[in-house]
Amino acid sequence: MEAYMTALSTLLQPANFLMMYLCCVIGCVLGAIPGLSGGLGITLILPMTFALNTELSFAMLLGMYVGGVSGSFVAAVLVGIPGSAASIGTCYDGYPMTKNGKAAKALSIGIIGSFIGTAVSIIVAMLCSGAIADVALMLGPWEYFSLCLMAITMVVGLSNGSIYKGLMAAFIGLWFSTVGADMVTNQLRFTFGNTNLYGGINMVCMLMGTFALQQVATSYAKGQQEMPEVDTSSLGGFGLTLKDFADNARTIIVSLLIGLGIGFLPGMGSGISNLIAYGQAKKMDKHPELFGTGYDPGIWATEVANNAGVGGALIPMISLGIPGDGTTVLLLSAMTIHGLQAGPMFIQQNPVLADLIFLAVLISAILIVITELLTKRWFPYLLKAPYHYLYSAILMICFMGAFSSSTSMFSVYLVLGFGLLGVVMDMFKIPMTPLMLAFILGGKIESYFRMGCSYAKGDLTSFITRPISLIFILIAVWSVVGPIITKQIKKRRSAKVQ
């Protein structure tokens, strides 16, 4: 309790509170604008936190995270274009409800649903993370190696399109993680004689290039600069009653559980949970034929589930050092940059900071729900933000952030190079998340593998003779092989039917 009170007093200091609230609002704006996202905001402010203390840095980053996830439903409801993959399902009923003249109700469901998902999930994270960390302390390097391997392969297995492209992205990420001096022998690897690479690839440069620069370039190339007109005549009032909450209580609870569970699994994220929750809500409902026509449960399900993924994704990040989704990859990077080691010992070694992370998410959710309810009639103006100004500002921040991270123009060139790589990968439909996750976890995988071999005196079978490690390895193998086998079985069955 003392750690919670200390964390709370730190967050409520005027400077910290103001910056956290400002980042909440900016994240909400970025999340609401299609083509941008809260994750982009985290990438942009990451270099700015170098000179700030750790508490303020994470208050800002988490405010941006919560704001971005919450704000993504705005465009989905008003113009039928999701602000991010997390709100794809919201388009199905949110936009039809707006066209039916109930925009105020659709927005209110999105706002309250987002708050319920975030607030309840982070409370669950507060209660569960410590227990999971205690269990994780009983594991050795063999289990941690297998766990990291499983996290990467699960992301690969869920890659859109070809699983081979996901594997390619993961291998590229692992290769990038080996660049620089070897951690044991100090032997230089893949530096090609460039002294700027002796310390490895700058994490900030890679994130700036593959995430921010690539997102701006591809959005601009696809012509995502014009939004449809919004009918503002139906934005007045709250639109919800207590009966609405009671009628949708079952949908809210089930969607919350779905979001938490999927958020906990590495690489799944809210982009998947909102669609699964939507499908489940449709199966449970007495009137499934009403889904897609502006039906309340369709919006409740998707917005509660995608925001519940926030708490779900933070649990493995803090307890195990394994990010639950693409945005927590960025938060894990921030921990590394600030000299922190996420994992089982994090809560014990940094109790105040761990509690600050949880409380920052909870307070950000409260600030966002109040702000969105008071300003929702202004939401259409967010969609009119001129893209040519936004893109120019983002590019400037990218290059300034890259340069400030090392005070070298080589970092700027790295951002451009990774931006080009990101564009090429997008053209060939190669997923970016496996690359980012493999790059972040690559150093850990190598370290745990060497430690396991050292402790077992070179016996590689120790990775499969320990039961928990073997289970993780089997899951990792199935994550890659399973989809291929399933696809072949479906092909044979369809061939027999024909």
mmCIF file of N, CA, C and O in Angstrom, residues 77-127:
data_model
loop_
_atom_site.group_PDB
_atom_site.id
_atom_site.type_symbol
_atom_site.label_atom_id
_atom_site.label_comp_id
_atom_site.label_asym_id
_atom_site.label_seq_id
_atom_site.Cartn_x
_atom_site.Cartn_y
_atom_site.Cartn_z
ATOM 1 N N VAL A 77 -16.933 5.246 -35.821
ATOM 2 C CA VAL A 77 -18.334 5.586 -35.572
ATOM 3 C C VAL A 77 -18.821 6.684 -36.518
ATOM 4 O O VAL A 77 -19.917 6.594 -37.087
ATOM 5 N N LEU A 78 -18.026 7.716 -36.714
ATOM 6 C CA LEU A 78 -18.492 8.892 -37.448
ATOM 7 C C LEU A 78 -18.428 8.751 -38.967
ATOM 8 O O LEU A 78 -19.300 9.255 -39.682
ATOM 9 N N VAL A 79 -17.394 8.073 -39.483
ATOM 10 C CA VAL A 79 -17.256 7.977 -40.945
ATOM 11 C C VAL A 79 -17.062 6.552 -41.442
ATOM 12 O O VAL A 79 -16.864 6.323 -42.627
ATOM 13 N N GLY A 80 -17.091 5.565 -40.536
ATOM 14 C CA GLY A 80 -16.980 4.173 -40.961
ATOM 15 C C GLY A 80 -15.582 3.742 -41.347
ATOM 16 O O GLY A 80 -15.408 2.730 -42.017
ATOM 17 N N ILE A 81 -14.564 4.513 -40.910
ATOM 18 C CA ILE A 81 -13.161 4.173 -41.189
ATOM 19 C C ILE A 81 -12.457 3.991 -39.850
ATOM 20 O O ILE A 81 -12.371 4.946 -39.073
ATOM 21 N N PRO A 82 -11.964 2.792 -39.525
ATOM 22 C CA PRO A 82 -11.344 2.588 -38.216
ATOM 23 C C PRO A 82 -10.056 3.395 -38.050
ATOM 24 O O PRO A 82 -9.240 3.460 -38.974
ATOM 25 N N GLY A 83 -9.891 4.002 -36.875
ATOM 26 C CA GLY A 83 -8.659 4.733 -36.606
ATOM 27 C C GLY A 83 -7.468 3.802 -36.534
ATOM 28 O O GLY A 83 -6.343 4.200 -36.800
ATOM 29 N N SER A 84 -7.713 2.535 -36.151
ATOM 30 C CA SER A 84 -6.665 1.511 -36.117
ATOM 31 C C SER A 84 -7.338 0.152 -36.235
ATOM 32 O O SER A 84 -8.575 0.047 -36.239
ATOM 33 N N ALA A 85 -6.532 -0.908 -36.293
ATOM 34 C CA ALA A 85 -7.090 -2.264 -36.408
ATOM 35 C C ALA A 85 -7.935 -2.621 -35.198
ATOM 36 O O ALA A 85 -8.798 -3.499 -35.279
ATOM 37 N N ALA A 86 -7.708 -1.944 -34.065
ATOM 38 C CA ALA A 86 -8.444 -2.239 -32.836
ATOM 39 C C ALA A 86 -9.923 -1.911 -32.949
ATOM 40 O O ALA A 86 -10.727 -2.405 -32.154
ATOM 41 N N SER A 87 -10.307 -1.080 -33.905
ATOM 42 C CA SER A 87 -11.707 -0.653 -34.020
ATOM 43 C C SER A 87 -12.354 -1.065 -35.335
ATOM 44 O O SER A 87 -13.349 -0.476 -35.743
ATOM 45 N N ILE A 88 -11.803 -2.083 -35.972
ATOM 46 C CA ILE A 88 -12.416 -2.561 -37.214
ATOM 47 C C ILE A 88 -13.843 -3.035 -36.957
ATOM 48 O O ILE A 88 -14.785 -2.703 -37.681
ATOM 49 N N GLY A 89 -14.019 -3.820 -35.898
ATOM 50 C CA GLY A 89 -15.338 -4.336 -35.572
ATOM 51 C C GLY A 89 -16.338 -3.249 -35.213
ATOM 52 O O GLY A 89 -17.549 -3.422 -35.413
ATOM 53 N N THR A 90 -15.854 -2.127 -34.689
ATOM 54 C CA THR A 90 -16.745 -1.021 -34.309
ATOM 55 C C THR A 90 -17.431 -0.414 -35.524
ATOM 56 O O THR A 90 -18.538 0.121 -35.420
ATOM 57 N N CYS A 91 -16.771 -0.475 -36.673
ATOM 58 C CA CYS A 91 -17.363 0.073 -37.906
ATOM 59 C C CYS A 91 -18.664 -0.629 -38.265
ATOM 60 O O CYS A 91 -19.582 -0.013 -38.814
ATOM 61 N N TYR A 92 -18.761 -1.928 -37.928
ATOM 62 C CA TYR A 92 -19.899 -2.719 -38.391
ATOM 63 C C TYR A 92 -21.228 -2.194 -37.856
ATOM 64 O O TYR A 92 -22.238 -2.249 -38.561
ATOM 65 N N ASP A 93 -21.250 -1.721 -36.615
ATOM 66 C CA ASP A 93 -22.488 -1.204 -36.046
ATOM 67 C C ASP A 93 -22.402 0.269 -35.661
ATOM 68 O O ASP A 93 -23.433 0.942 -35.579
ATOM 69 N N GLY A 94 -21.183 0.775 -35.440
ATOM 70 C CA GLY A 94 -21.027 2.171 -35.050
ATOM 71 C C GLY A 94 -21.452 3.134 -36.139
ATOM 72 O O GLY A 94 -22.228 4.076 -35.894
ATOM 73 N N TYR A 95 -20.979 2.900 -37.355
ATOM 74 C CA TYR A 95 -21.316 3.801 -38.462
ATOM 75 C C TYR A 95 -22.784 3.690 -38.866
ATOM 76 O O TYR A 95 -23.452 4.716 -39.084
ATOM 77 N N PRO A 96 -23.354 2.478 -38.968
ATOM 78 C CA PRO A 96 -24.801 2.393 -39.244
ATOM 79 C C PRO A 96 -25.647 3.112 -38.188
ATOM 80 O O PRO A 96 -26.668 3.713 -38.521
ATOM 81 N N MET A 97 -25.214 3.063 -36.918
ATOM 82 C CA MET A 97 -25.962 3.763 -35.875
ATOM 83 C C MET A 97 -25.905 5.273 -36.110
ATOM 84 O O MET A 97 -26.887 5.992 -35.899
ATOM 85 N N THR A 98 -24.745 5.775 -36.533
ATOM 86 C CA THR A 98 -24.618 7.201 -36.860
ATOM 87 C C THR A 98 -25.524 7.563 -38.024
ATOM 88 O O THR A 98 -26.199 8.600 -38.007
ATOM 89 N N LYS A 99 -25.557 6.713 -39.045
ATOM 90 C CA LYS A 99 -26.418 6.985 -40.204
ATOM 91 C C LYS A 99 -27.902 6.925 -39.830
ATOM 92 O O LYS A 99 -28.729 7.536 -40.495
ATOM 93 N N ASN A 100 -28.207 6.204 -38.741
ATOM 94 C CA ASN A 100 -29.590 6.131 -38.260
ATOM 95 C C ASN A 100 -29.951 7.327 -37.378
ATOM 96 O O ASN A 100 -31.039 7.353 -36.791
ATOM 97 N N GLY A 101 -29.044 8.296 -37.270
ATOM 98 C CA GLY A 101 -29.315 9.490 -36.475
ATOM 99 C C GLY A 101 -29.036 9.349 -34.992
ATOM 100 O O GLY A 101 -29.530 10.134 -34.182
ATOM 101 N N LYS A 102 -28.220 8.331 -34.610
ATOM 102 C CA LYS A 102 -27.912 8.100 -33.193
ATOM 103 C C LYS A 102 -26.412 8.197 -32.932
ATOM 104 O O LYS A 102 -25.830 7.378 -32.233
ATOM 105 N N ALA A 103 -25.770 9.209 -33.510
ATOM 106 C CA ALA A 103 -24.321 9.364 -33.356
ATOM 107 C C ALA A 103 -23.946 9.567 -31.893
ATOM 108 O O ALA A 103 -22.921 9.056 -31.422
ATOM 109 N N ALA A 104 -24.744 10.337 -31.155
ATOM 110 C CA ALA A 104 -24.450 10.594 -29.742
ATOM 111 C C ALA A 104 -24.420 9.294 -28.944
ATOM 112 O O ALA A 104 -23.532 9.072 -28.112
ATOM 113 N N LYS A 105 -25.386 8.415 -29.202
ATOM 114 C CA LYS A 105 -25.432 7.136 -28.496
ATOM 115 C C LYS A 105 -24.250 6.253 -28.876
ATOM 116 O O LYS A 105 -23.628 5.627 -28.010
ATOM 117 N N ALA A 106 -23.926 6.211 -30.162
ATOM 118 C CA ALA A 106 -22.794 5.386 -30.624
ATOM 119 C C ALA A 106 -21.489 5.848 -29.986
ATOM 120 O O ALA A 106 -20.673 5.030 -29.539
ATOM 121 N N LEU A 107 -21.284 7.167 -29.935
ATOM 122 C CA LEU A 107 -20.068 7.704 -29.328
ATOM 123 C C LEU A 107 -20.036 7.435 -27.825
ATOM 124 O O LEU A 107 -18.983 7.098 -27.268
ATOM 125 N N SER A 108 -21.178 7.570 -27.173
ATOM 126 C CA SER A 108 -21.232 7.325 -25.725
ATOM 127 C C SER A 108 -20.927 5.867 -25.397
ATOM 128 O O SER A 108 -20.220 5.571 -24.430
ATOM 129 N N ILE A 109 -21.457 4.945 -26.202
ATOM 130 C CA ILE A 109 -21.147 3.527 -25.986
ATOM 131 C C ILE A 109 -19.644 3.293 -26.151
ATOM 132 O O ILE A 109 -19.020 2.581 -25.357
ATOM 133 N N GLY A 110 -19.061 3.903 -27.197
ATOM 134 C CA GLY A 110 -17.626 3.752 -27.419
ATOM 135 C C GLY A 110 -16.811 4.306 -26.262
ATOM 136 O O GLY A 110 -15.839 3.683 -25.805
ATOM 137 N N ILE A 111 -17.200 5.468 -25.757
ATOM 138 C CA ILE A 111 -16.467 6.114 -24.667
ATOM 139 C C ILE A 111 -16.554 5.297 -23.374
ATOM 140 O O ILE A 111 -15.539 4.993 -22.732
ATOM 141 N N ILE A 112 -17.781 4.915 -22.994
ATOM 142 C CA ILE A 112 -17.971 4.166 -21.747
ATOM 143 C C ILE A 112 -17.407 2.751 -21.877
ATOM 144 O O ILE A 112 -16.792 2.225 -20.943
ATOM 145 N N GLY A 113 -17.602 2.124 -23.037
ATOM 146 C CA GLY A 113 -17.056 0.787 -23.249
ATOM 147 C C GLY A 113 -15.541 0.770 -23.160
ATOM 148 O O GLY A 113 -14.944 -0.135 -22.566
ATOM 149 N N SER A 114 -14.913 1.789 -23.730
ATOM 150 C CA SER A 114 -13.452 1.901 -23.660
ATOM 151 C C SER A 114 -12.994 2.040 -22.211
ATOM 152 O O SER A 114 -12.008 1.415 -21.784
ATOM 153 N N PHE A 115 -13.706 2.867 -21.448
ATOM 154 C CA PHE A 115 -13.332 3.077 -20.047
ATOM 155 C C PHE A 115 -13.484 1.790 -19.237
ATOM 156 O O PHE A 115 -12.594 1.429 -18.459
ATOM 157 N N ILE A 116 -14.603 1.092 -19.417
ATOM 158 C CA ILE A 116 -14.820 -0.154 -18.669
ATOM 159 C C ILE A 116 -13.716 -1.163 -18.977
ATOM 160 O O ILE A 116 -13.143 -1.784 -18.074
ATOM 161 N N GLY A 117 -13.419 -1.329 -20.259
ATOM 162 C CA GLY A 117 -12.383 -2.288 -20.649
ATOM 163 C C GLY A 117 -11.032 -1.960 -20.054
ATOM 164 O O GLY A 117 -10.346 -2.830 -19.500
ATOM 165 N N THR A 118 -10.622 -0.686 -20.132
ATOM 166 C CA THR A 118 -9.309 -0.289 -19.629
ATOM 167 C C THR A 118 -9.248 -0.366 -18.114
ATOM 168 O O THR A 118 -8.292 -0.930 -17.541
ATOM 169 N N ALA A 119 -10.253 0.203 -17.420
ATOM 170 C CA ALA A 119 -10.219 0.285 -15.959
ATOM 171 C C ALA A 119 -10.250 -1.098 -15.312
ATOM 172 O O ALA A 119 -9.435 -1.396 -14.423
ATOM 173 N N VAL A 120 -11.161 -1.952 -15.747
ATOM 174 C CA VAL A 120 -11.271 -3.283 -15.136
ATOM 175 C C VAL A 120 -10.031 -4.120 -15.447
ATOM 176 O O VAL A 120 -9.507 -4.823 -14.570
ATOM 177 N N SER A 121 -9.534 -4.046 -16.672
ATOM 178 C CA SER A 121 -8.369 -4.866 -17.046
ATOM 179 C C SER A 121 -7.120 -4.455 -16.281
ATOM 180 O O SER A 121 -6.311 -5.310 -15.904
ATOM 181 N N ILE A 122 -6.960 -3.162 -16.015
ATOM 182 C CA ILE A 122 -5.749 -2.740 -15.299
ATOM 183 C C ILE A 122 -5.844 -3.102 -13.823
ATOM 184 O O ILE A 122 -4.827 -3.382 -13.164
ATOM 185 N N ILE A 123 -7.063 -3.138 -13.280
ATOM 186 C CA ILE A 123 -7.233 -3.611 -11.899
ATOM 187 C C ILE A 123 -6.877 -5.088 -11.808
ATOM 188 O O ILE A 123 -6.212 -5.532 -10.861
ATOM 189 N N VAL A 124 -7.301 -5.857 -12.801
ATOM 190 C CA VAL A 124 -6.925 -7.281 -12.853
ATOM 191 C C VAL A 124 -5.407 -7.420 -12.967
ATOM 192 O O VAL A 124 -4.794 -8.276 -12.316
ATOM 193 N N ALA A 125 -4.789 -6.558 -13.771
ATOM 194 C CA ALA A 125 -3.327 -6.594 -13.924
ATOM 195 C C ALA A 125 -2.629 -6.296 -12.594
ATOM 196 O O ALA A 125 -1.617 -6.922 -12.261
ATOM 197 N N MET A 126 -3.157 -5.338 -11.844
ATOM 198 C CA MET A 126 -2.594 -5.025 -10.522
ATOM 199 C C MET A 126 -2.601 -6.249 -9.613
ATOM 200 O O MET A 126 -1.640 -6.516 -8.876
ATOM 201 N N LEU A 127 -3.710 -7.009 -9.664
ATOM 202 C CA LEU A 127 -3.889 -8.142 -8.761
ATOM 203 C C LEU A 127 -3.098 -9.373 -9.203
ATOM 204 O O LEU A 127 -2.654 -10.162 -8.370
#
